[in-house]
């Protein structure tokens, strides 16, 4: 079914600055939503579908590193990331942040 929702977890809308390894410094980047299984990065920088990404940000006043793959892209708007196996401490920080 076209347009069917594929997310397994509800995402929380937010605006948090972030850096993406390898493409940071080429304009502003921010997380605009977050769940335990993925996030969306607002940026005008183009990334390739399926590319591995490492995202650094701060949640609950703690620096966190989120790793995953680009699940979809919107040129000059941003890209969605599906997280890979995150360490338990990072999952705990995300769960606390999401409340």
Backbone as JSON Lines, residues from 0, in Angstrom:
{"i":0,"aa":"X","n":[0.85,-1.17,0.0],"ca":[0.0,0.0,0.0],"c":[0.89,1.24,0.0]}
{"i":1,"aa":"X","n":[0.71,2.13,-0.96],"ca":[1.54,3.33,-1.08],"c":[1.34,4.23,0.12]}
{"i":2,"aa":"X","n":[2.44,4.8,0.62],"ca":[2.38,5.71,1.74],"c":[2.15,5.05,3.08]}
{"i":3,"aa":"X","n":[2.21,3.72,3.12],"ca":[1.99,3.01,4.38],"c":[3.09,3.36,5.38]}
{"i":4,"aa":"X","n":[2.72,3.59,6.61],"ca":[3.66,3.92,7.68],"c":[4.52,2.71,8.0]}
{"i":5,"aa":"X","n":[5.85,2.88,7.93],"ca":[6.78,1.78,8.19],"c":[7.44,1.9,9.56]}
{"i":6,"aa":"X","n":[7.27,3.01,10.24],"ca":[7.92,3.2,11.54],"c":[7.33,2.26,12.57]}
{"i":7,"aa":"X","n":[8.23,1.71,13.4],"ca":[7.8,0.8,14.45],"c":[7.51,1.55,15.74]}
{"i":8,"aa":"X","n":[8.07,2.75,15.9],"ca":[7.92,3.51,17.14],"c":[7.48,4.93,16.81]}
{"i":9,"aa":"X","n":[6.71,5.51,17.71],"ca":[6.27,6.89,17.56],"c":[7.49,7.81,17.69]}
{"i":10,"aa":"X","n":[7.55,8.81,16.82],"ca":[8.66,9.77,16.88],"c":[8.19,11.05,17.56]}
{"i":11,"aa":"X","n":[9.09,11.61,18.35],"ca":[8.84,12.86,19.05],"c":[9.37,14.02,18.22]}
{"i":12,"aa":"X","n":[8.5,14.97,17.83],"ca":[9.0,16.15,17.11],"c":[9.87,17.0,18.04]}
{"i":13,"aa":"X","n":[10.98,17.5,17.52],"ca":[11.9,18.3,18.31],"c":[12.8,19.1,17.38]}
{"i":14,"aa":"X","n":[13.63,19.93,17.95],"ca":[14.65,20.65,17.18],"c":[15.92,20.67,18.03]}
{"i":15,"aa":"X","n":[16.89,19.84,17.64],"ca":[18.15,19.73,18.37],"c":[19.29,19.75,17.36]}
{"i":16,"aa":"X","n":[20.26,20.62,17.61],"ca":[21.43,20.68,16.74],"c":[22.17,19.34,16.78]}
{"i":17,"aa":"X","n":[22.77,18.98,15.65],"ca":[23.55,17.75,15.59],"c":[24.67,17.91,14.57]}
{"i":18,"aa":"X","n":[25.57,16.97,14.59],"ca":[26.63,16.89,13.59],"c":[26.61,15.48,13.03]}
{"i":19,"aa":"X","n":[26.81,15.38,11.72],"ca":[26.86,14.08,11.07],"c":[28.27,13.88,10.57]}
{"i":20,"aa":"X","n":[28.91,12.82,11.05],"ca":[30.3,12.53,10.7],"c":[30.47,12.48,9.18]}
{"i":21,"aa":"X","n":[31.44,13.23,8.7],"ca":[31.74,13.23,7.28],"c":[31.03,14.3,6.48]}
{"i":22,"aa":"X","n":[29.93,14.84,7.01],"ca":[29.23,15.9,6.27],"c":[28.96,17.13,7.11]}
{"i":23,"aa":"X","n":[29.33,17.1,8.39],"ca":[29.13,18.26,9.25],"c":[30.02,19.4,8.79]}
{"i":24,"aa":"X","n":[29.62,20.61,9.09],"ca":[30.4,21.77,8.7],"c":[29.97,22.32,7.35]}
{"i":25,"aa":"X","n":[29.02,21.65,6.7],"ca":[28.53,22.09,5.4],"c":[27.13,22.68,5.54]}
{"i":26,"aa":"X","n":[26.91,23.46,6.57],"ca":[25.6,24.02,6.82],"c":[25.02,23.46,8.1]}
{"i":27,"aa":"X","n":[23.93,24.06,8.55],"ca":[23.34,23.62,9.81],"c":[22.64,22.28,9.64]}
{"i":28,"aa":"X","n":[22.65,21.51,10.71],"ca":[21.95,20.23,10.75],"c":[21.26,20.13,12.09]}
{"i":29,"aa":"X","n":[20.07,19.56,12.07],"ca":[19.36,19.38,13.33],"c":[18.45,18.17,13.22]}
{"i":30,"aa":"X","n":[18.25,17.53,14.36],"ca":[17.26,16.46,14.44],"c":[15.9,17.13,14.54]}
{"i":31,"aa":"X","n":[14.95,16.69,13.72],"ca":[13.61,17.27,13.81],"c":[12.59,16.27,14.32]}
{"i":32,"aa":"X","n":[12.98,15.02,14.43],"ca":[12.17,14.06,15.18],"c":[13.06,12.89,15.59]}
{"i":33,"aa":"X","n":[12.62,12.16,16.6],"ca":[13.44,11.12,17.18],"c":[12.56,10.02,17.76]}
{"i":34,"aa":"X","n":[12.97,8.78,17.56],"ca":[12.34,7.63,18.21],"c":[13.44,6.69,18.64]}
{"i":35,"aa":"X","n":[13.06,5.62,19.25],"ca":[14.03,4.63,19.7],"c":[14.65,3.89,18.5]}
{"i":36,"aa":"X","n":[14.0,3.96,17.34],"ca":[14.5,3.23,16.18],"c":[15.03,4.11,15.05]}
{"i":37,"aa":"X","n":[14.88,5.43,15.16],"ca":[15.36,6.29,14.09],"c":[15.15,7.75,14.35]}
{"i":38,"aa":"X","n":[15.55,8.55,13.36],"ca":[15.41,10.0,13.48],"c":[15.35,10.62,12.09]}
{"i":39,"aa":"X","n":[15.08,11.91,12.06],"ca":[15.12,12.66,10.81],"c":[16.09,13.81,11.01]}
{"i":40,"aa":"X","n":[16.97,14.02,10.04],"ca":[17.95,15.1,10.08],"c":[17.59,16.13,9.03]}
{"i":41,"aa":"X","n":[17.31,17.36,9.48],"ca":[17.07,18.47,8.56],"c":[18.41,19.01,8.1]}
{"i":42,"aa":"X","n":[18.64,19.03,6.79],"ca":[19.87,19.57,6.24],"c":[19.72,19.76,4.74]}
{"i":43,"aa":"X","n":[20.42,20.72,4.19],"ca":[20.41,20.91,2.75],"c":[21.48,20.06,2.07]}
{"i":44,"aa":"X","n":[22.31,19.39,2.87],"ca":[23.37,18.55,2.35],"c":[22.78,17.24,1.83]}
{"i":45,"aa":"X","n":[23.25,16.8,0.67],"ca":[22.76,15.57,0.07],"c":[23.51,14.36,0.6]}
{"i":46,"aa":"X","n":[22.79,13.31,0.92],"ca":[23.38,12.05,1.33],"c":[22.79,10.94,0.47]}
{"i":47,"aa":"X","n":[23.5,9.83,0.4],"ca":[23.06,8.71,-0.43],"c":[22.16,7.76,0.35]}
{"i":48,"aa":"X","n":[21.14,7.27,-0.31],"ca":[20.26,6.28,0.27],"c":[21.09,5.05,0.65]}
{"i":49,"aa":"X","n":[20.91,4.55,1.85],"ca":[21.64,3.38,2.32],"c":[22.99,3.67,2.95]}
{"i":50,"aa":"X","n":[23.43,4.94,2.9],"ca":[24.72,5.31,3.46],"c":[24.72,5.13,4.98]}
{"i":51,"aa":"X","n":[25.87,4.71,5.52],"ca":[26.04,4.65,6.97],"c":[26.28,6.06,7.48]}
{"i":52,"aa":"X","n":[25.64,6.39,8.62],"ca":[25.84,7.71,9.21],"c":[26.1,7.57,10.7]}
{"i":53,"aa":"X","n":[26.89,8.52,11.2],"ca":[27.17,8.63,12.63],"c":[26.78,10.05,13.03]}
{"i":54,"aa":"X","n":[25.8,10.15,13.92],"ca":[25.24,11.43,14.32],"c":[25.63,11.71,15.77]}
{"i":55,"aa":"X","n":[26.21,12.88,16.01],"ca":[26.55,13.3,17.36],"c":[25.59,14.41,17.78]}
{"i":56,"aa":"X","n":[25.02,14.28,18.97],"ca":[24.11,15.29,19.51],"c":[24.14,15.22,21.03]}
{"i":57,"aa":"X","n":[23.29,16.01,21.66],"ca":[23.2,16.02,23.12],"c":[21.74,15.79,23.51]}
{"i":58,"aa":"X","n":[21.51,14.77,24.35],"ca":[20.19,14.47,24.89],"c":[20.32,14.33,26.4]}
{"i":59,"aa":"X","n":[19.38,14.88,27.14],"ca":[19.41,14.8,28.61],"c":[20.75,15.33,29.14]}
{"i":60,"aa":"X","n":[21.27,16.36,28.51],"ca":[22.56,16.96,28.89],"c":[23.74,15.99,28.78]}
{"i":61,"aa":"X","n":[23.57,14.95,27.95],"ca":[24.63,13.98,27.74],"c":[24.94,13.88,26.25]}
{"i":62,"aa":"X","n":[26.23,13.89,25.89],"ca":[26.55,13.66,24.48],"c":[26.22,12.22,24.11]}
{"i":63,"aa":"X","n":[25.6,12.04,22.95],"ca":[25.28,10.7,22.46],"c":[25.7,10.58,21.0]}
{"i":64,"aa":"X","n":[26.02,9.35,20.63],"ca":[26.36,9.04,19.24],"c":[25.34,8.03,18.74]}
{"i":65,"aa":"X","n":[24.68,8.39,17.64],"ca":[23.64,7.56,17.05],"c":[24.16,7.04,15.71]}
{"i":66,"aa":"X","n":[24.13,5.73,15.51],"ca":[24.6,5.15,14.26],"c":[23.44,4.49,13.52]}
{"i":67,"aa":"X","n":[23.47,4.6,12.21],"ca":[22.41,3.99,11.42],"c":[22.66,4.11,9.94]}
{"i":68,"aa":"X","n":[21.61,3.85,9.19],"ca":[21.66,3.92,7.73],"c":[20.57,4.87,7.24]}
{"i":69,"aa":"X","n":[20.87,5.57,6.16],"ca":[19.9,6.48,5.56],"c":[18.78,5.65,4.93]}
{"i":70,"aa":"X","n":[17.57,5.81,5.46],"ca":[16.41,5.03,5.01],"c":[15.65,5.73,3.89]}
{"i":71,"aa":"X","n":[15.68,7.06,3.9],"ca":[15.07,7.83,2.8],"c":[15.67,9.23,2.78]}
{"i":72,"aa":"X","n":[15.63,9.85,1.63],"ca":[16.19,11.19,1.48],"c":[15.19,12.11,0.8]}
{"i":73,"aa":"X","n":[15.31,13.38,1.12],"ca":[14.57,14.43,0.45],"c":[15.6,15.5,0.1]}
{"i":74,"aa":"X","n":[16.03,15.55,-1.17],"ca":[17.09,16.49,-1.55],"c":[16.82,17.92,-1.08]}
{"i":75,"aa":"X","n":[17.85,18.52,-0.49],"ca":[17.84,19.88,0.04],"c":[16.87,20.1,1.2]}
{"i":76,"aa":"X","n":[16.32,19.0,1.75],"ca":[15.43,19.1,2.91],"c":[15.99,18.3,4.07]}
{"i":77,"aa":"X","n":[16.37,17.04,3.82],"ca":[16.91,16.21,4.88],"c":[16.85,14.74,4.56]}
{"i":78,"aa":"X","n":[17.06,13.92,5.61],"ca":[17.04,12.48,5.41],"c":[16.62,11.77,6.7]}
{"i":79,"aa":"X","n":[16.0,10.61,6.5],"ca":[15.59,9.77,7.61],"c":[16.62,8.69,7.86]}
{"i":80,"aa":"X","n":[16.83,8.38,9.12],"ca":[17.83,7.39,9.52],"c":[17.15,6.29,10.32]}
{"i":81,"aa":"X","n":[17.48,5.04,9.97],"ca":[17.07,3.9,10.79],"c":[18.29,3.5,11.58]}
{"i":82,"aa":"X","n":[18.16,3.53,12.91],"ca":[19.3,3.2,13.76],"c":[19.68,1.73,13.63]}
{"i":83,"aa":"X","n":[20.99,1.5,13.78],"ca":[21.5,0.14,13.89],"c":[21.53,-0.19,15.37]}
{"i":84,"aa":"X","n":[22.05,-1.32,15.76],"ca":[22.09,-1.71,17.16],"c":[22.83,-0.66,17.98]}
{"i":85,"aa":"X","n":[22.1,0.1,18.77],"ca":[22.69,1.12,19.62],"c":[23.08,0.51,20.96]}
{"i":86,"aa":"X","n":[24.15,1.01,21.58],"ca":[24.51,0.52,22.92],"c":[23.37,0.77,23.91]}
{"i":87,"aa":"X","n":[23.27,-0.1,24.91],"ca":[22.19,-0.02,25.9],"c":[22.14,1.34,26.59]}
{"i":88,"aa":"X","n":[23.31,1.95,26.87],"ca":[23.29,3.25,27.56],"c":[22.69,4.33,26.67]}
{"i":89,"aa":"X","n":[22.94,4.27,25.36],"ca":[22.37,5.25,24.43],"c":[20.86,5.04,24.33]}
{"i":90,"aa":"X","n":[20.43,3.79,24.24],"ca":[18.99,3.49,24.21],"c":[18.33,4.03,25.48]}
{"i":91,"aa":"X","n":[18.97,3.87,26.63],"ca":[18.43,4.38,27.89],"c":[18.28,5.9,27.88]}
{"i":92,"aa":"X","n":[19.26,6.6,27.34],"ca":[19.2,8.07,27.25],"c":[18.04,8.47,26.33]}
{"i":93,"aa":"X","n":[17.89,7.8,25.19],"ca":[16.8,8.13,24.28],"c":[15.45,7.87,24.96]}
{"i":94,"aa":"X","n":[15.32,6.74,25.64],"ca":[14.06,6.44,26.32],"c":[13.72,7.48,27.39]}
{"i":95,"aa":"X","n":[14.72,7.91,28.15],"ca":[14.5,8.95,29.17],"c":[14.09,10.25,28.48]}
{"i":96,"aa":"X","n":[14.76,10.6,27.4],"ca":[14.45,11.82,26.68],"c":[13.02,11.81,26.14]}
{"i":97,"aa":"X","n":[12.6,10.68,25.61],"ca":[11.26,10.57,25.02],"c":[10.17,10.51,26.09]}
{"i":98,"aa":"X","n":[10.6,10.19,27.32],"ca":[9.67,10.19,28.45],"c":[8.72,9.04,28.38]}
